[in-house]
C-alpha atoms as a printed R data frame, in Angstrom:
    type eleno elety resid chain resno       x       y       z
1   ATOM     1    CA   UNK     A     1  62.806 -77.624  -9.783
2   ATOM     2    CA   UNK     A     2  61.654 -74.511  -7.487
3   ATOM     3    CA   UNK     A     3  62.274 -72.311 -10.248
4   ATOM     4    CA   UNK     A     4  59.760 -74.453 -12.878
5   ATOM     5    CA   UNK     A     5  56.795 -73.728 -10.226
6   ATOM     6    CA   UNK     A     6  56.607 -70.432  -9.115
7   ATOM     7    CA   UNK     A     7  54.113 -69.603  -6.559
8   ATOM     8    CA   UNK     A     8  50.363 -68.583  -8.250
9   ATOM     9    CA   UNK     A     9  47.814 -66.323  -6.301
10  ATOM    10    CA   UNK     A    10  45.748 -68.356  -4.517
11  ATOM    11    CA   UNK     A    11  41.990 -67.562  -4.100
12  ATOM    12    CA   UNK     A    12  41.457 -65.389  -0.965
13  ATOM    13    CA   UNK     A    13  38.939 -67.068   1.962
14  ATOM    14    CA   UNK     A    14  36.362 -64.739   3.513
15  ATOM    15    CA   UNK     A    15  38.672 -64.631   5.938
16  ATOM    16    CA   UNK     A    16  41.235 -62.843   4.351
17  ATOM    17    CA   UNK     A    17  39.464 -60.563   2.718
18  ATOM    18    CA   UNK     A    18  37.840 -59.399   5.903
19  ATOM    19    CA   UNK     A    19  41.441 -59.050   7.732
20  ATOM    20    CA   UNK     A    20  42.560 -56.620   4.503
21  ATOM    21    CA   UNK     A    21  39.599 -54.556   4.231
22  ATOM    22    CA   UNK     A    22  37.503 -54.071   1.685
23  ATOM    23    CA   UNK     A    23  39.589 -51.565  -0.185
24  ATOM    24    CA   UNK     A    24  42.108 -54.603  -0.969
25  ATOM    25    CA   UNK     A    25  39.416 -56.997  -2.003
26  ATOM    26    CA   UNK     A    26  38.253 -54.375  -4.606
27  ATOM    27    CA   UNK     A    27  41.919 -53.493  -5.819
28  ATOM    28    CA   UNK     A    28  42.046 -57.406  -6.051
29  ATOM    29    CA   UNK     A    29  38.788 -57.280  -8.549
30  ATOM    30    CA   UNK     A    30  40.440 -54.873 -10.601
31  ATOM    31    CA   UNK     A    31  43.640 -56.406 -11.448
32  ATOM    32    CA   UNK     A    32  44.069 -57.681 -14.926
33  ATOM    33    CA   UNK     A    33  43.355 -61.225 -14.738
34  ATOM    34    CA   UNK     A    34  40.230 -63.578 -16.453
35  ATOM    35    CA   UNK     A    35  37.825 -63.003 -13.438
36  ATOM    36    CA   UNK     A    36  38.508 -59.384 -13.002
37  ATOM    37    CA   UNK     A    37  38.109 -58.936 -16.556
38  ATOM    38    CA   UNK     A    38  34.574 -60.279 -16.916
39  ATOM    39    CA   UNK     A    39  33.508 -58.611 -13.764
40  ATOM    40    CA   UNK     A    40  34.252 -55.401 -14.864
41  ATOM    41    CA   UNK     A    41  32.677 -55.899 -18.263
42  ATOM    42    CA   UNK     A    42  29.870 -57.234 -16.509
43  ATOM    43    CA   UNK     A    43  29.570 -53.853 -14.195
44  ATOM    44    CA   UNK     A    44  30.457 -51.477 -17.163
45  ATOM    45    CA   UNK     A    45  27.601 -53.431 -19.294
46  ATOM    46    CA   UNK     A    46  25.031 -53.081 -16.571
47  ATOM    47    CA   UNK     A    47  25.682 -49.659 -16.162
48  ATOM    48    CA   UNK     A    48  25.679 -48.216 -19.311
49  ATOM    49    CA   UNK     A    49  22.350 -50.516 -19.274
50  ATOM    50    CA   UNK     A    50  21.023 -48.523 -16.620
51  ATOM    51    CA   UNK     A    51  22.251 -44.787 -18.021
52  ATOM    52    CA   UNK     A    52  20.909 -45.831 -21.500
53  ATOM    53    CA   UNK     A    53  17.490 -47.069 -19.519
54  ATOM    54    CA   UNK     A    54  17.242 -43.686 -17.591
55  ATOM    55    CA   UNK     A    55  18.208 -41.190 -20.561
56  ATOM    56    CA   UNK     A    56  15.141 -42.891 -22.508
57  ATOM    57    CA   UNK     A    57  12.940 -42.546 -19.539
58  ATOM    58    CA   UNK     A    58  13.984 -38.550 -19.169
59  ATOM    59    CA   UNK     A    59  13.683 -38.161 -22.847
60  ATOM    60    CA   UNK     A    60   9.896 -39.418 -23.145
61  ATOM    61    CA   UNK     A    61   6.841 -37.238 -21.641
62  ATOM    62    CA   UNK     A    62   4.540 -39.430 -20.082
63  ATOM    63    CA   UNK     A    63   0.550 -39.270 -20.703
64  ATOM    64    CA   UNK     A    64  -0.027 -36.677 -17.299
65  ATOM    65    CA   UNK     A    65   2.372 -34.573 -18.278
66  ATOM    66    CA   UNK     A    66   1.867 -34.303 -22.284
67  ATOM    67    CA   UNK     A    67  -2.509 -33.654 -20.569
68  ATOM    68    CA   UNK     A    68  -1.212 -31.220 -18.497
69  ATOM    69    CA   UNK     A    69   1.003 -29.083 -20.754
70  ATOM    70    CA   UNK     A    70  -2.074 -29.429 -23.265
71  ATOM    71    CA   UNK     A    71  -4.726 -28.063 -21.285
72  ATOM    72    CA   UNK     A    72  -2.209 -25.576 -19.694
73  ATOM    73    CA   UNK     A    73  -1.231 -24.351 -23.701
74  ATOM    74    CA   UNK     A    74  -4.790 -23.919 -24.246
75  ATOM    75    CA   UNK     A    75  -5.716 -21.800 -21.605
76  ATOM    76    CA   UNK     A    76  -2.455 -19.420 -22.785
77  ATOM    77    CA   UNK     A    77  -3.772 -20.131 -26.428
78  ATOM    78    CA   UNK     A    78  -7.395 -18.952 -24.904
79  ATOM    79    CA   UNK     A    79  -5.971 -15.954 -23.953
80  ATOM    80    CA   UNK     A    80  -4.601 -14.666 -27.077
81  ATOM    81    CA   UNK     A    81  -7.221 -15.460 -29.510
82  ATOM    82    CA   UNK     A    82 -10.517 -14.772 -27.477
83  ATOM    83    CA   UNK     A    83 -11.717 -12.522 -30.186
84  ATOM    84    CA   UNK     A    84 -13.289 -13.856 -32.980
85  ATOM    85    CA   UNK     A    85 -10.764 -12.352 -35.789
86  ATOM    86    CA   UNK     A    86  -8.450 -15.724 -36.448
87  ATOM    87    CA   UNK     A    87  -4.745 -14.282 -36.010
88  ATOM    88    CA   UNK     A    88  -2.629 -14.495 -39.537
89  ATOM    89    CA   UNK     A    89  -0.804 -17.655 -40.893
90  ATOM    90    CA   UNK     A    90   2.295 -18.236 -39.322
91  ATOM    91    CA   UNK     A    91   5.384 -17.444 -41.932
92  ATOM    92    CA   UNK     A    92   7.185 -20.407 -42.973
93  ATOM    93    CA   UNK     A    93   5.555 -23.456 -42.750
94  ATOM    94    CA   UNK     A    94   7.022 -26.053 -40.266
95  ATOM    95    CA   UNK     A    95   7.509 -29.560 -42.015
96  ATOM    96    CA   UNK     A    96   6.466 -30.871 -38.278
97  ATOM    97    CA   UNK     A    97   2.954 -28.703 -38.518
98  ATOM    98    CA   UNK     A    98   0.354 -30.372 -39.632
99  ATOM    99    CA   UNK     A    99  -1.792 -28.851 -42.715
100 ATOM   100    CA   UNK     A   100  -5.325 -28.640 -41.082
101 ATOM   101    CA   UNK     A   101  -6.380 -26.518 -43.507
102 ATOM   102    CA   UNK     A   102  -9.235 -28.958 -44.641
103 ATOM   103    CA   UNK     A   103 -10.892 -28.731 -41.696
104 ATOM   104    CA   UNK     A   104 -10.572 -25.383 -41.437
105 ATOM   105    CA   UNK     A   105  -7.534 -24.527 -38.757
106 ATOM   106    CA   UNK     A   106  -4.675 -22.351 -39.183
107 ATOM   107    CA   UNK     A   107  -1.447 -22.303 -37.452
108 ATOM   108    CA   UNK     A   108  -1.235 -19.815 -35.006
109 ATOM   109    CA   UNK     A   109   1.780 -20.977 -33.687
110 ATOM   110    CA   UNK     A   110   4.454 -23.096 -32.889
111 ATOM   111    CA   UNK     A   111   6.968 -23.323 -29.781
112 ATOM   112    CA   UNK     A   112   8.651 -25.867 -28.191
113 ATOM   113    CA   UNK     A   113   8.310 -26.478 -24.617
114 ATOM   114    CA   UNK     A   114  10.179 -28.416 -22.227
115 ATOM   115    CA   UNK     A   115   8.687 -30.660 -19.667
116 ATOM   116    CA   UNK     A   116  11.992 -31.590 -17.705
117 ATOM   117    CA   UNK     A   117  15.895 -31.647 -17.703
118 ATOM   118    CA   UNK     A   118  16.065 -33.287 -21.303
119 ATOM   119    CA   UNK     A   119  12.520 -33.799 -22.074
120 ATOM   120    CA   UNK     A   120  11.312 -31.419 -25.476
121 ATOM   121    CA   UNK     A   121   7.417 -31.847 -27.056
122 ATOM   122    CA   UNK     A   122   6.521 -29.438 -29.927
123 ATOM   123    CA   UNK     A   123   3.693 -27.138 -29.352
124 ATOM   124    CA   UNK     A   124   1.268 -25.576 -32.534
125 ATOM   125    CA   UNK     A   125  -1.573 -23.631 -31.816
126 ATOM   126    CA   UNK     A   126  -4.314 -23.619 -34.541
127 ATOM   127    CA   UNK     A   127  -7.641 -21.225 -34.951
128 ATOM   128    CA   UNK     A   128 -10.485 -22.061 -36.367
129 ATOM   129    CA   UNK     A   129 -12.872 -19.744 -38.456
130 ATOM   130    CA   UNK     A   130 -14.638 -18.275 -35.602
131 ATOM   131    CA   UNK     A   131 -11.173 -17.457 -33.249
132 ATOM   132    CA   UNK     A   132 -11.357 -20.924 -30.791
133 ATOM   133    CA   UNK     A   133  -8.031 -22.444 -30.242
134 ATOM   134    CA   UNK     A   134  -7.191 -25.773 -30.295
135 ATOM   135    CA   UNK     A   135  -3.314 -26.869 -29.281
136 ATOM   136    CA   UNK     A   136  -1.446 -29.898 -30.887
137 ATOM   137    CA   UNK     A   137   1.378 -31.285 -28.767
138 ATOM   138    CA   UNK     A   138   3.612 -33.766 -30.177
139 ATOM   139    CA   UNK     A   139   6.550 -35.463 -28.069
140 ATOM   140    CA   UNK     A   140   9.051 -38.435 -28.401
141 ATOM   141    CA   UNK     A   141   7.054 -42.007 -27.101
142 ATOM   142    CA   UNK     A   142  10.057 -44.486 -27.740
143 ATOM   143    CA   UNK     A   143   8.608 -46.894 -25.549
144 ATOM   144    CA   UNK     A   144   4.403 -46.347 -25.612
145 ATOM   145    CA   UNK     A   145   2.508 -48.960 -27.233
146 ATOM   146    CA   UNK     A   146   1.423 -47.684 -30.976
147 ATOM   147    CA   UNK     A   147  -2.613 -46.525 -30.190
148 ATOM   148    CA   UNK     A   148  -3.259 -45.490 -33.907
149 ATOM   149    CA   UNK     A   149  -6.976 -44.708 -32.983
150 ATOM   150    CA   UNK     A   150  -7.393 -41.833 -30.819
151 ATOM   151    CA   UNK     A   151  -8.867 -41.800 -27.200
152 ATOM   152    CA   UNK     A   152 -11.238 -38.605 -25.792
153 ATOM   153    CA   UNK     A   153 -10.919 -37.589 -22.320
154 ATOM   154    CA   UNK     A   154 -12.684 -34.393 -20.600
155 ATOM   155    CA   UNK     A   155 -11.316 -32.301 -18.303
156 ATOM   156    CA   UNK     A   156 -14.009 -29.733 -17.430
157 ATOM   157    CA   UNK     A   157 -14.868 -27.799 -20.440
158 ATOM   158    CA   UNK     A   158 -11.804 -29.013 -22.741
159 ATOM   159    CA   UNK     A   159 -11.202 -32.077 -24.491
160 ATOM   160    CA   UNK     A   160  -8.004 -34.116 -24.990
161 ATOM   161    CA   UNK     A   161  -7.878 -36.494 -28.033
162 ATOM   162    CA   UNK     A   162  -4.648 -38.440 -27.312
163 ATOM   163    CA   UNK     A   163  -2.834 -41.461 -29.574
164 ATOM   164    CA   UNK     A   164   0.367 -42.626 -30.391
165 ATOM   165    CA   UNK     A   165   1.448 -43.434 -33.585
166 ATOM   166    CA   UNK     A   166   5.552 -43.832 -35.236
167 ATOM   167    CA   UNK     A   167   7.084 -43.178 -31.654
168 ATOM   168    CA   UNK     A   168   5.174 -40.266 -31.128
169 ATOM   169    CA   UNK     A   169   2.745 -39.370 -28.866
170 ATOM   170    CA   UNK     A   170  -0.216 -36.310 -30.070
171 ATOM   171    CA   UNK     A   171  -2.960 -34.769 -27.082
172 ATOM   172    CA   UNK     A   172  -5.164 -32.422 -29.370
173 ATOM   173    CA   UNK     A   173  -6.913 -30.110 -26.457
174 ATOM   174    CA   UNK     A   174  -9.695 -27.844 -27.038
175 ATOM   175    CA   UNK     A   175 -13.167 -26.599 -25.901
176 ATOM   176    CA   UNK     A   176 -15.497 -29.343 -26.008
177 ATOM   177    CA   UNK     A   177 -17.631 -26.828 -28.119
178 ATOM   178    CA   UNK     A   178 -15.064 -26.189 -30.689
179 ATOM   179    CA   UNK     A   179 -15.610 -26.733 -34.344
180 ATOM   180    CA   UNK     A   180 -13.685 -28.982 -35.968
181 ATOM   181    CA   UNK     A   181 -11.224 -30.381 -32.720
182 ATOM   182    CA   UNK     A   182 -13.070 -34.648 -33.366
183 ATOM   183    CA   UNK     A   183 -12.425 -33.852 -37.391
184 ATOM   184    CA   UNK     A   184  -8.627 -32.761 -36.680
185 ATOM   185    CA   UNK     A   185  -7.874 -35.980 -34.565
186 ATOM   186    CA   UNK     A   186  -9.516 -38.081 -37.364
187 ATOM   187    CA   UNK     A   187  -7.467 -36.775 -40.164
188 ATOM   188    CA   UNK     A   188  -4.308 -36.712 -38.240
189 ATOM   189    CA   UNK     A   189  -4.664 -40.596 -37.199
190 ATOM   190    CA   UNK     A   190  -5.662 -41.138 -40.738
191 ATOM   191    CA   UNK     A   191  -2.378 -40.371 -41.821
């Protein structure tokens, strides 16, 4: 008869656990059994939850920093093409770039430019007829709300058009003055 009922782990009191320690109670979690099992499927979920969570987080540029990298490309992008020759079309056209060409802007350039650890936007400089930059940035906006028309903000003499539109978020920067930055932001959202 002793041998048809062999002795089964009991639960453990609070009690017992605190005499072993904790390292026992966790080598006690892990052991293959039902409630082990779901417990660690439970912590494995929820962390990959969080990882997943943070590596979207790092991956996205938010709104300050996207402003900030504009206005700071523009003031390099100022500093090249002060003169009022427009530089010469970039080689190769970039299936990113945008064509601005009926509102009369020419790539300059393009660069990418990294904002953290992870986080990439793309950069393109365009001239206008008369030499005035105006910087495009584009970067990944997996979880920003879809603002399809665009939004003006001033920050001293330059002007950021910003909007979001297919998971990715555009700040247009230029000189309040130049020609042709409100015409860009229209055709772009247009599109």
């Amino acid at each position: 008869m002793k041998r048809a009922f062999q002795p089964t782990e009991e639960p453990a009191t609070v009690g017992a656990i605190r005499a072993q320690g904790w390292q026992a109670a966790l080598k006690r979690l892990l052991t293959p059994n039902s409630c082990g099992v779901a417990l660690r499927t439970f912590v494995v979920l929820a962390l990959s939850f969080v990882a997943l969570s943070g590596w979207i987080v790092a991956l996205q540029a938010s709104d300050e920093a996207l402003s900030d990298a504009a206005v700071m490309g523009l003031a390099r992008a100022s500093s090249r093409y002060h003169d009022a020759t427009p530089p010469a079309q970039v080689a190769g056209t970039d299936h990113a770039a945008s064509d601005l060409t009926p509102v009369r802007l020419r790539l300059a350039e393009k660069s990418t430019v990294a904002l953290g650890p992870i986080s990439r936007i793309s950069e393109f400089v365009y001239v206008n007829t008369t030499g005035q930059p105006v910087v495009l940035l584009v970067g990944l906006a997996l979880t920003a709300r879809e603002q399809t028309q665009w939004a003006a903000r001033r920050v001293g003499n330059i002007r950021l058009l910003t909007w979001v539109t297919r998971h990715q978020r555009y700040v247009l920067a230029g000189d309040a003055n130049t020609r042709g930055l409100v015409q860009t932001a229209d055709i772009m959202t247009l599109r």
